[in-house]
Amino acid sequence: MDCGAEDPAKLVMVRYGELFLKSEPVKRHFIGRLLRNIGKVLSAEGLDHRFATPRGRILVYGPEPEKIAEIIARIFGIVDVSVCSITGTRLEDLSSEAVRLASTRLFAGMSFAVRAKRQQKLGLDSQELGALIGSAIYAAVPGLRVDLSHPDYEIFVEVRDFGGIVYDSRIPAPGGLPWGTQGRVLVLLSSGIDSPVASWLSMKRGCAVTHLHMDAGRWAGSDVTEAAIENHRRLSRWCAGNPLSLIIVNNEPLFNAMQEERIPPRYRCVICKRFMLRVAARLLGNEGALAIVTGENLGQVASQTLPNLAVISEAVTAPIIRPLITYDKEETVTIARRIGTFDTHPGDLACRAVPGMPSTAAVLEEVKEAESKLRIDVLVESSCTHVRFVTALNSGIRPEP
Ligand code: ATP
Ligand code: MG
C-alpha cells in the first residue's frame, strides 16, 4: 500500500468488547463467526476487503474504508470502529500524520488531547510519545489549548506490532455478541413498537432470529400485516448478510371460533397470546430454534399482569424470553428510535377483538375449558399448515411463494 504523506493508506480497526472475557477456544469461535458476519455483509455490498487479526483487534483493509466502517458499525459483537491512517512506527512518521489530520479539524481557541499507546518499544513510553506529538500539533496550529480531561478534539496514536496508526474518531457500534453464536430464537413479531425492540435485543445478544407474525385477518387493523413486514425489513438491516425469515400465520379462524363459541370476551387476549405461543412452539423444531421471544412487558396492558403472564406461559413448555419485561415504555421507545423501527404514522393497527374489559387475572381452569371448546389443537395445527414466508436480505425484501 502507498503511504504518501498527502493521501495515507487507511485501514478500518474494529474493537470487540465482551469477547475478550472468553476462554481462548470460545474466543476463537466467536471471532471466526464475527469475521464471517463482517465478510458476508461486505461481500453482499460488493466491497473488496481483506482481514488481519492482531491481538485484540480486527483490521479490515479495502479500497473504501469509510464505507466499510459505516457498514461494520451495525454489526453485533463490535464495540466501535475507527478509520485509521497507516504510518510507519518512527516518531516522525506518527507525528507528521497526526499533525496533518489534526490540522484539518482544529482551529484557534479549541482544546485537544493526544492519546498515545505503544505495543512496541520506541525508546519512549506512551506518555512521552503523546507529549511529543501534542507539542508538534500545538506548534502547527496557532491558539490551541491542551486539555486532557475534556478536550474538544482527541487524536489517537498507536504503535502496534503491525505498524503505526493514527485516527481521530470512534464510530460506536451496538456491542453484544456476534449473530448466531447463541443459537436461534423464534420472535413473535407484531406491528407494534415493543416486539421489534425485543427482536433487536435478542440479535444483540448473539441469537440468530426467525420472525413469526400472526395475521388476524378481519379482526386486525387494515395496516397490521404490512407494518409487521416493515418492522421485519427494518430489522434485517441489523443482520445484513444473514437472511432474516418472517413466517406469517393466519389466526383469523381462532377469533371466528371465539365468537361462534361465545367464549367470554374478557379471556380473548389471554387465549390469543396462548395461541401464539402454541403456534411458535409447534414451529420451533422446523426452524431449529430453542426459545420463543416476545415483546411482553409487565403491566403494559391488561394481558400483561403477572397472573396473566403465568397463565399465558403455561400454554407451552418451551423457554419464553421476554427481554422487555422490566422496561418503561419510554426506554423501549428510545431504543426503537435508535434502531430505526419507530414509526410516527403507524396507520390502523387496532385489534378489533380486544374487549372493553379484558381480564387482568385469568383463571387457568376456565381458560383451559374455553380452549377445549375451541378445539385449540386443531386450530393450531391448521394455522401451521398455511404459512407464508418473507425473507429479507440486506434490507431488501424477497417474497417467497
Ligand atoms: P408490541 O408489544 O410488539 O408493541 P402490541 O402492543 O400490539 O405489540 P401486545 O398485545 O403488547 O402487542 O402483545 C404482546 C406480545 O405478543 C408482542 O410484543 C409480540 O411479541 C406478541 N404479538 C402481539 N401481536 C402479535 C402478532 N400479531 N403476531 C405475532 N406476535 C404478536
Ligand atoms: Mg405491547
PDB file of N, CA and C in Angstrom, residues 165-243:
ATOM      1  N   ILE A 165      -0.535   3.603  13.680  1.00  0.00           N
ATOM      2  CA  ILE A 165      -1.835   4.077  13.182  1.00  0.00           C
ATOM      3  C   ILE A 165      -2.203   5.366  13.892  1.00  0.00           C
ATOM      4  N   VAL A 166      -2.930   6.201  13.153  1.00  0.00           N
ATOM      5  CA  VAL A 166      -3.390   7.480  13.690  1.00  0.00           C
ATOM      6  C   VAL A 166      -4.854   7.625  13.300  1.00  0.00           C
ATOM      7  N   TYR A 167      -5.693   8.019  14.268  1.00  0.00           N
ATOM      8  CA  TYR A 167      -7.122   8.199  13.954  1.00  0.00           C
ATOM      9  C   TYR A 167      -7.726   9.167  14.948  1.00  0.00           C
ATOM     10  N   ASP A 168      -8.859   9.736  14.566  1.00  0.00           N
ATOM     11  CA  ASP A 168      -9.474  10.704  15.477  1.00  0.00           C
ATOM     12  C   ASP A 168     -10.973  10.490  15.653  1.00  0.00           C
ATOM     13  N   SER A 169     -11.472   9.349  15.211  1.00  0.00           N
ATOM     14  CA  SER A 169     -12.888   9.126  15.509  1.00  0.00           C
ATOM     15  C   SER A 169     -13.141   7.653  15.808  1.00  0.00           C
ATOM     16  N   ARG A 170     -14.134   7.444  16.673  1.00  0.00           N
ATOM     17  CA  ARG A 170     -14.561   6.085  17.015  1.00  0.00           C
ATOM     18  C   ARG A 170     -16.053   6.028  16.741  1.00  0.00           C
ATOM     19  N   ILE A 171     -16.434   5.280  15.734  1.00  0.00           N
ATOM     20  CA  ILE A 171     -17.863   5.165  15.399  1.00  0.00           C
ATOM     21  C   ILE A 171     -18.456   4.099  16.317  1.00  0.00           C
ATOM     22  N   PRO A 172     -19.441   4.487  17.145  1.00  0.00           N
ATOM     23  CA  PRO A 172     -19.975   3.481  18.071  1.00  0.00           C
ATOM     24  C   PRO A 172     -20.747   2.392  17.333  1.00  0.00           C
ATOM     25  N   ALA A 173     -20.547   1.154  17.737  1.00  0.00           N
ATOM     26  CA  ALA A 173     -21.286   0.006  17.184  1.00  0.00           C
ATOM     27  C   ALA A 173     -22.149  -0.564  18.321  1.00  0.00           C
ATOM     28  N   PRO A 174     -23.044  -1.506  18.016  1.00  0.00           N
ATOM     29  CA  PRO A 174     -24.015  -1.910  19.050  1.00  0.00           C
ATOM     30  C   PRO A 174     -23.473  -2.778  20.177  1.00  0.00           C
ATOM     31  N   GLY A 175     -22.275  -3.353  20.051  1.00  0.00           N
ATOM     32  CA  GLY A 175     -21.786  -4.237  21.114  1.00  0.00           C
ATOM     33  C   GLY A 175     -22.506  -5.572  21.076  1.00  0.00           C
ATOM     34  N   GLY A 176     -22.607  -6.243  22.211  1.00  0.00           N
ATOM     35  CA  GLY A 176     -23.272  -7.544  22.265  1.00  0.00           C
ATOM     36  C   GLY A 176     -22.378  -8.666  21.749  1.00  0.00           C
ATOM     37  N   LEU A 177     -23.001  -9.709  21.215  1.00  0.00           N
ATOM     38  CA  LEU A 177     -22.275 -10.897  20.744  1.00  0.00           C
ATOM     39  C   LEU A 177     -22.600 -11.134  19.269  1.00  0.00           C
ATOM     40  N   PRO A 178     -21.697 -11.770  18.529  1.00  0.00           N
ATOM     41  CA  PRO A 178     -21.951 -11.962  17.097  1.00  0.00           C
ATOM     42  C   PRO A 178     -23.214 -12.798  16.820  1.00  0.00           C
ATOM     43  N   TRP A 179     -23.943 -12.347  15.799  1.00  0.00           N
ATOM     44  CA  TRP A 179     -25.162 -13.047  15.347  1.00  0.00           C
ATOM     45  C   TRP A 179     -24.874 -14.540  15.201  1.00  0.00           C
ATOM     46  N   GLY A 180     -25.728 -15.369  15.805  1.00  0.00           N
ATOM     47  CA  GLY A 180     -25.628 -16.812  15.591  1.00  0.00           C
ATOM     48  C   GLY A 180     -24.790 -17.552  16.619  1.00  0.00           C
ATOM     49  N   THR A 181     -24.098 -16.826  17.488  1.00  0.00           N
ATOM     50  CA  THR A 181     -23.253 -17.548  18.455  1.00  0.00           C
ATOM     51  C   THR A 181     -24.077 -18.152  19.596  1.00  0.00           C
ATOM     52  N   GLN A 182     -25.318 -17.711  19.771  1.00  0.00           N
ATOM     53  CA  GLN A 182     -26.133 -18.228  20.886  1.00  0.00           C
ATOM     54  C   GLN A 182     -27.288 -19.107  20.416  1.00  0.00           C
ATOM     55  N   GLY A 183     -27.241 -19.568  19.181  1.00  0.00           N
ATOM     56  CA  GLY A 183     -28.352 -20.391  18.685  1.00  0.00           C
ATOM     57  C   GLY A 183     -29.494 -19.513  18.190  1.00  0.00           C
ATOM     58  N   ARG A 184     -30.586 -20.173  17.792  1.00  0.00           N
ATOM     59  CA  ARG A 184     -31.691 -19.457  17.135  1.00  0.00           C
ATOM     60  C   ARG A 184     -32.900 -19.309  18.059  1.00  0.00           C
ATOM     61  N   VAL A 185     -33.579 -18.174  17.955  1.00  0.00           N
ATOM     62  CA  VAL A 185     -34.853 -17.986  18.666  1.00  0.00           C
ATOM     63  C   VAL A 185     -35.938 -17.626  17.648  1.00  0.00           C
ATOM     64  N   LEU A 186     -37.173 -17.900  18.040  1.00  0.00           N
ATOM     65  CA  LEU A 186     -38.322 -17.528  17.215  1.00  0.00           C
ATOM     66  C   LEU A 186     -38.959 -16.324  17.894  1.00  0.00           C
ATOM     67  N   VAL A 187     -38.996 -15.192  17.198  1.00  0.00           N
ATOM     68  CA  VAL A 187     -39.506 -13.955  17.810  1.00  0.00           C
ATOM     69  C   VAL A 187     -40.924 -13.688  17.326  1.00  0.00           C
ATOM     70  N   LEU A 188     -41.856 -13.538  18.259  1.00  0.00           N
ATOM     71  CA  LEU A 188     -43.220 -13.145  17.900  1.00  0.00           C
ATOM     72  C   LEU A 188     -43.194 -11.670  17.562  1.00  0.00           C
ATOM     73  N   LEU A 189     -43.309 -11.382  16.273  1.00  0.00           N
ATOM     74  CA  LEU A 189     -43.142 -10.004  15.792  1.00  0.00           C
ATOM     75  C   LEU A 189     -44.493  -9.408  15.418  1.00  0.00           C
ATOM     76  N   SER A 190     -44.829  -8.301  16.055  1.00  0.00           N
ATOM     77  CA  SER A 190     -46.107  -7.640  15.776  1.00  0.00           C
ATOM     78  C   SER A 190     -45.861  -6.408  14.919  1.00  0.00           C
ATOM     79  N   SER A 191     -46.924  -5.631  14.746  1.00  0.00           N
ATOM     80  CA  SER A 191     -46.816  -4.364  14.029  1.00  0.00           C
ATOM     81  C   SER A 191     -46.424  -3.239  14.992  1.00  0.00           C
ATOM     82  N   GLY A 192     -46.287  -3.571  16.279  1.00  0.00           N
ATOM     83  CA  GLY A 192     -46.103  -2.541  17.307  1.00  0.00           C
ATOM     84  C   GLY A 192     -44.665  -2.095  17.498  1.00  0.00           C
ATOM     85  N   ILE A 193     -44.426  -1.495  18.660  1.00  0.00           N
ATOM     86  CA  ILE A 193     -43.107  -0.914  18.959  1.00  0.00           C
ATOM     87  C   ILE A 193     -42.242  -1.905  19.736  1.00  0.00           C
ATOM     88  N   ASP A 194     -42.884  -2.691  20.606  1.00  0.00           N
ATOM     89  CA  ASP A 194     -42.111  -3.488  21.564  1.00  0.00           C
ATOM     90  C   ASP A 194     -41.390  -4.691  20.950  1.00  0.00           C
ATOM     91  N   SER A 195     -42.135  -5.496  20.199  1.00  0.00           N
ATOM     92  CA  SER A 195     -41.501  -6.753  19.742  1.00  0.00           C
ATOM     93  C   SER A 195     -40.326  -6.520  18.786  1.00  0.00           C
ATOM     94  N   PRO A 196     -40.319  -5.471  17.932  1.00  0.00           N
ATOM     95  CA  PRO A 196     -39.097  -5.243  17.151  1.00  0.00           C
ATOM     96  C   PRO A 196     -37.881  -4.967  18.047  1.00  0.00           C
ATOM     97  N   VAL A 197     -38.127  -4.262  19.164  1.00  0.00           N
ATOM     98  CA  VAL A 197     -37.013  -3.994  20.084  1.00  0.00           C
ATOM     99  C   VAL A 197     -36.574  -5.302  20.759  1.00  0.00           C
ATOM    100  N   ALA A 198     -37.547  -6.138  21.114  1.00  0.00           N
ATOM    101  CA  ALA A 198     -37.210  -7.441  21.717  1.00  0.00           C
ATOM    102  C   ALA A 198     -36.392  -8.273  20.731  1.00  0.00           C
ATOM    103  N   SER A 199     -36.760  -8.207  19.453  1.00  0.00           N
ATOM    104  CA  SER A 199     -36.029  -8.950  18.429  1.00  0.00           C
ATOM    105  C   SER A 199     -34.599  -8.426  18.324  1.00  0.00           C
ATOM    106  N   TRP A 200     -34.470  -7.108  18.281  1.00  0.00           N
ATOM    107  CA  TRP A 200     -33.143  -6.489  18.157  1.00  0.00           C
ATOM    108  C   TRP A 200     -32.255  -6.857  19.349  1.00  0.00           C
ATOM    109  N   LEU A 201     -32.858  -6.821  20.560  1.00  0.00           N
ATOM    110  CA  LEU A 201     -32.065  -7.164  21.755  1.00  0.00           C
ATOM    111  C   LEU A 201     -31.626  -8.631  21.723  1.00  0.00           C
ATOM    112  N   SER A 202     -32.469  -9.499  21.168  1.00  0.00           N
ATOM    113  CA  SER A 202     -32.083 -10.914  21.052  1.00  0.00           C
ATOM    114  C   SER A 202     -30.920 -11.066  20.077  1.00  0.00           C
ATOM    115  N   MET A 203     -31.007 -10.360  18.944  1.00  0.00           N
ATOM    116  CA  MET A 203     -29.899 -10.408  17.972  1.00  0.00           C
ATOM    117  C   MET A 203     -28.634  -9.865  18.615  1.00  0.00           C
ATOM    118  N   LYS A 204     -28.793  -8.787  19.377  1.00  0.00           N
ATOM    119  CA  LYS A 204     -27.630  -8.154  20.020  1.00  0.00           C
ATOM    120  C   LYS A 204     -26.929  -9.141  20.950  1.00  0.00           C
ATOM    121  N   ARG A 205     -27.713 -10.009  21.558  1.00  0.00           N
ATOM    122  CA  ARG A 205     -27.124 -10.985  22.486  1.00  0.00           C
ATOM    123  C   ARG A 205     -26.649 -12.235  21.775  1.00  0.00           C
ATOM    124  N   GLY A 206     -26.531 -12.172  20.447  1.00  0.00           N
ATOM    125  CA  GLY A 206     -25.922 -13.274  19.713  1.00  0.00           C
ATOM    126  C   GLY A 206     -26.880 -14.307  19.148  1.00  0.00           C
ATOM    127  N   CYS A 207     -28.201 -14.046  19.278  1.00  0.00           N
ATOM    128  CA  CYS A 207     -29.148 -15.029  18.741  1.00  0.00           C
ATOM    129  C   CYS A 207     -29.349 -14.825  17.245  1.00  0.00           C
ATOM    130  N   ALA A 208     -29.429 -15.924  16.507  1.00  0.00           N
ATOM    131  CA  ALA A 208     -29.986 -15.876  15.157  1.00  0.00           C
ATOM    132  C   ALA A 208     -31.495 -15.846  15.353  1.00  0.00           C
ATOM    133  N   VAL A 209     -32.196 -15.108  14.488  1.00  0.00           N
ATOM    134  CA  VAL A 209     -33.625 -14.869  14.701  1.00  0.00           C
ATOM    135  C   VAL A 209     -34.446 -15.346  13.506  1.00  0.00           C
ATOM    136  N   THR A 210     -35.597 -15.955  13.808  1.00  0.00           N
ATOM    137  CA  THR A 210     -36.659 -16.121  12.806  1.00  0.00           C
ATOM    138  C   THR A 210     -37.856 -15.360  13.357  1.00  0.00           C
ATOM    139  N   HIS A 211     -38.523 -14.579  12.511  1.00  0.00           N
ATOM    140  CA  HIS A 211     -39.707 -13.836  12.948  1.00  0.00           C
ATOM    141  C   HIS A 211     -40.981 -14.635  12.658  1.00  0.00           C
ATOM    142  N   LEU A 212     -41.939 -14.485  13.566  1.00  0.00           N
ATOM    143  CA  LEU A 212     -43.255 -15.112  13.362  1.00  0.00           C
ATOM    144  C   LEU A 212     -44.325 -14.053  13.598  1.00  0.00           C
ATOM    145  N   HIS A 213     -45.146 -13.815  12.580  1.00  0.00           N
ATOM    146  CA  HIS A 213     -46.242 -12.848  12.726  1.00  0.00           C
ATOM    147  C   HIS A 213     -47.570 -13.552  12.535  1.00  0.00           C
ATOM    148  N   MET A 214     -48.551 -13.186  13.387  1.00  0.00           N
ATOM    149  CA  MET A 214     -49.883 -13.775  13.279  1.00  0.00           C
ATOM    150  C   MET A 214     -50.801 -12.756  12.618  1.00  0.00           C
ATOM    151  N   ASP A 215     -51.424 -13.165  11.527  1.00  0.00           N
ATOM    152  CA  ASP A 215     -52.306 -12.278  10.781  1.00  0.00           C
ATOM    153  C   ASP A 215     -53.744 -12.612  11.159  1.00  0.00           C
ATOM    154  N   ALA A 216     -54.398 -11.662  11.851  1.00  0.00           N
ATOM    155  CA  ALA A 216     -55.752 -11.925  12.351  1.00  0.00           C
ATOM    156  C   ALA A 216     -56.835 -11.555  11.339  1.00  0.00           C
ATOM    157  N   GLY A 217     -56.437 -11.295  10.104  1.00  0.00           N
ATOM    158  CA  GLY A 217     -57.417 -11.041   9.038  1.00  0.00           C
ATOM    159  C   GLY A 217     -58.356  -9.915   9.379  1.00  0.00           C
ATOM    160  N   ARG A 218     -59.673 -10.175   9.304  1.00  0.00           N
ATOM    161  CA  ARG A 218     -60.661  -9.087   9.506  1.00  0.00           C
ATOM    162  C   ARG A 218     -60.672  -8.577  10.945  1.00  0.00           C
ATOM    163  N   TRP A 219     -60.052  -9.316  11.866  1.00  0.00           N
ATOM    164  CA  TRP A 219     -60.017  -8.877  13.266  1.00  0.00           C
ATOM    165  C   TRP A 219     -58.873  -7.886  13.525  1.00  0.00           C
ATOM    166  N   ALA A 220     -57.998  -7.737  12.550  1.00  0.00           N
ATOM    167  CA  ALA A 220     -56.832  -6.841  12.735  1.00  0.00           C
ATOM    168  C   ALA A 220     -57.049  -5.540  11.969  1.00  0.00           C
ATOM    169  N   GLY A 221     -56.428  -4.470  12.452  1.00  0.00           N
ATOM    170  CA  GLY A 221     -56.444  -3.202  11.716  1.00  0.00           C
ATOM    171  C   GLY A 221     -55.895  -3.418  10.309  1.00  0.00           C
ATOM    172  N   SER A 222     -56.310  -2.554   9.375  1.00  0.00           N
ATOM    173  CA  SER A 222     -56.002  -2.815   7.958  1.00  0.00           C
ATOM    174  C   SER A 222     -54.515  -2.727   7.636  1.00  0.00           C
ATOM    175  N   ASP A 223     -53.730  -2.054   8.497  1.00  0.00           N
ATOM    176  CA  ASP A 223     -52.296  -1.892   8.176  1.00  0.00           C
ATOM    177  C   ASP A 223     -51.389  -2.822   8.980  1.00  0.00           C
ATOM    178  N   VAL A 224     -51.976  -3.734   9.773  1.00  0.00           N
ATOM    179  CA  VAL A 224     -51.174  -4.511  10.719  1.00  0.00           C
ATOM    180  C   VAL A 224     -50.113  -5.374  10.031  1.00  0.00           C
ATOM    181  N   THR A 225     -50.518  -6.165   9.056  1.00  0.00           N
ATOM    182  CA  THR A 225     -49.543  -7.101   8.475  1.00  0.00           C
ATOM    183  C   THR A 225     -48.455  -6.357   7.713  1.00  0.00           C
ATOM    184  N   GLU A 226     -48.859  -5.321   6.984  1.00  0.00           N
ATOM    185  CA  GLU A 226     -47.848  -4.532   6.259  1.00  0.00           C
ATOM    186  C   GLU A 226     -46.846  -3.915   7.240  1.00  0.00           C
ATOM    187  N   ALA A 227     -47.372  -3.413   8.386  1.00  0.00           N
ATOM    188  CA  ALA A 227     -46.487  -2.785   9.382  1.00  0.00           C
ATOM    189  C   ALA A 227     -45.534  -3.820   9.989  1.00  0.00           C
ATOM    190  N   ALA A 228     -46.028  -5.031  10.189  1.00  0.00           N
ATOM    191  CA  ALA A 228     -45.142  -6.088  10.731  1.00  0.00           C
ATOM    192  C   ALA A 228     -44.056  -6.427   9.712  1.00  0.00           C
ATOM    193  N   ILE A 229     -44.443  -6.479   8.420  1.00  0.00           N
ATOM    194  CA  ILE A 229     -43.439  -6.771   7.379  1.00  0.00           C
ATOM    195  C   ILE A 229     -42.405  -5.640   7.326  1.00  0.00           C
ATOM    196  N   GLU A 230     -42.890  -4.420   7.519  1.00  0.00           N
ATOM    197  CA  GLU A 230     -41.955  -3.278   7.530  1.00  0.00           C
ATOM    198  C   GLU A 230     -40.992  -3.386   8.723  1.00  0.00           C
ATOM    199  N   ASN A 231     -41.504  -3.772   9.898  1.00  0.00           N
ATOM    200  CA  ASN A 231     -40.624  -3.998  11.060  1.00  0.00           C
ATOM    201  C   ASN A 231     -39.567  -5.046  10.728  1.00  0.00           C
ATOM    202  N   HIS A 232     -40.022  -6.099  10.079  1.00  0.00           N
ATOM    203  CA  HIS A 232     -39.127  -7.199   9.684  1.00  0.00           C
ATOM    204  C   HIS A 232     -38.038  -6.670   8.744  1.00  0.00           C
ATOM    205  N   ARG A 233     -38.452  -5.892   7.766  1.00  0.00           N
ATOM    206  CA  ARG A 233     -37.496  -5.377   6.772  1.00  0.00           C
ATOM    207  C   ARG A 233     -36.456  -4.466   7.451  1.00  0.00           C
ATOM    208  N   ARG A 234     -36.956  -3.604   8.361  1.00  0.00           N
ATOM    209  CA  ARG A 234     -36.028  -2.686   9.047  1.00  0.00           C
ATOM    210  C   ARG A 234     -35.050  -3.455   9.939  1.00  0.00           C
ATOM    211  N   LEU A 235     -35.528  -4.504  10.577  1.00  0.00           N
ATOM    212  CA  LEU A 235     -34.642  -5.281  11.454  1.00  0.00           C
ATOM    213  C   LEU A 235     -33.591  -6.032  10.657  1.00  0.00           C
ATOM    214  N   SER A 236     -33.915  -6.353   9.403  1.00  0.00           N
ATOM    215  CA  SER A 236     -32.953  -7.135   8.603  1.00  0.00           C
ATOM    216  C   SER A 236     -31.673  -6.345   8.347  1.00  0.00           C
ATOM    217  N   ARG A 237     -31.743  -5.018   8.492  1.00  0.00           N
ATOM    218  CA  ARG A 237     -30.514  -4.229   8.297  1.00  0.00           C
ATOM    219  C   ARG A 237     -29.496  -4.513   9.394  1.00  0.00           C
ATOM    220  N   TRP A 238     -29.969  -5.080  10.517  1.00  0.00           N
ATOM    221  CA  TRP A 238     -29.067  -5.349  11.632  1.00  0.00           C
ATOM    222  C   TRP A 238     -28.406  -6.715  11.554  1.00  0.00           C
ATOM    223  N   CYS A 239     -28.809  -7.505  10.558  1.00  0.00           N
ATOM    224  CA  CYS A 239     -28.116  -8.791  10.409  1.00  0.00           C
ATOM    225  C   CYS A 239     -27.803  -8.985   8.934  1.00  0.00           C
ATOM    226  N   ALA A 240     -27.539  -7.861   8.258  1.00  0.00           N
ATOM    227  CA  ALA A 240     -27.290  -7.908   6.822  1.00  0.00           C
ATOM    228  C   ALA A 240     -26.255  -8.977   6.508  1.00  0.00           C
ATOM    229  N   GLY A 241     -26.464  -9.667   5.393  1.00  0.00           N
ATOM    230  CA  GLY A 241     -25.560 -10.764   5.039  1.00  0.00           C
ATOM    231  C   GLY A 241     -26.125 -12.098   5.491  1.00  0.00           C
ATOM    232  N   ASN A 242     -26.897 -12.085   6.583  1.00  0.00           N
ATOM    233  CA  ASN A 242     -27.588 -13.295   7.038  1.00  0.00           C
ATOM    234  C   ASN A 242     -29.067 -13.127   6.689  1.00  0.00           C
ATOM    235  N   PRO A 243     -29.664 -14.069   5.978  1.00  0.00           N
ATOM    236  CA  PRO A 243     -31.074 -13.906   5.629  1.00  0.00           C
ATOM    237  C   PRO A 243     -31.957 -13.940   6.871  1.00  0.00           C
TER     238      PRO A 243
END
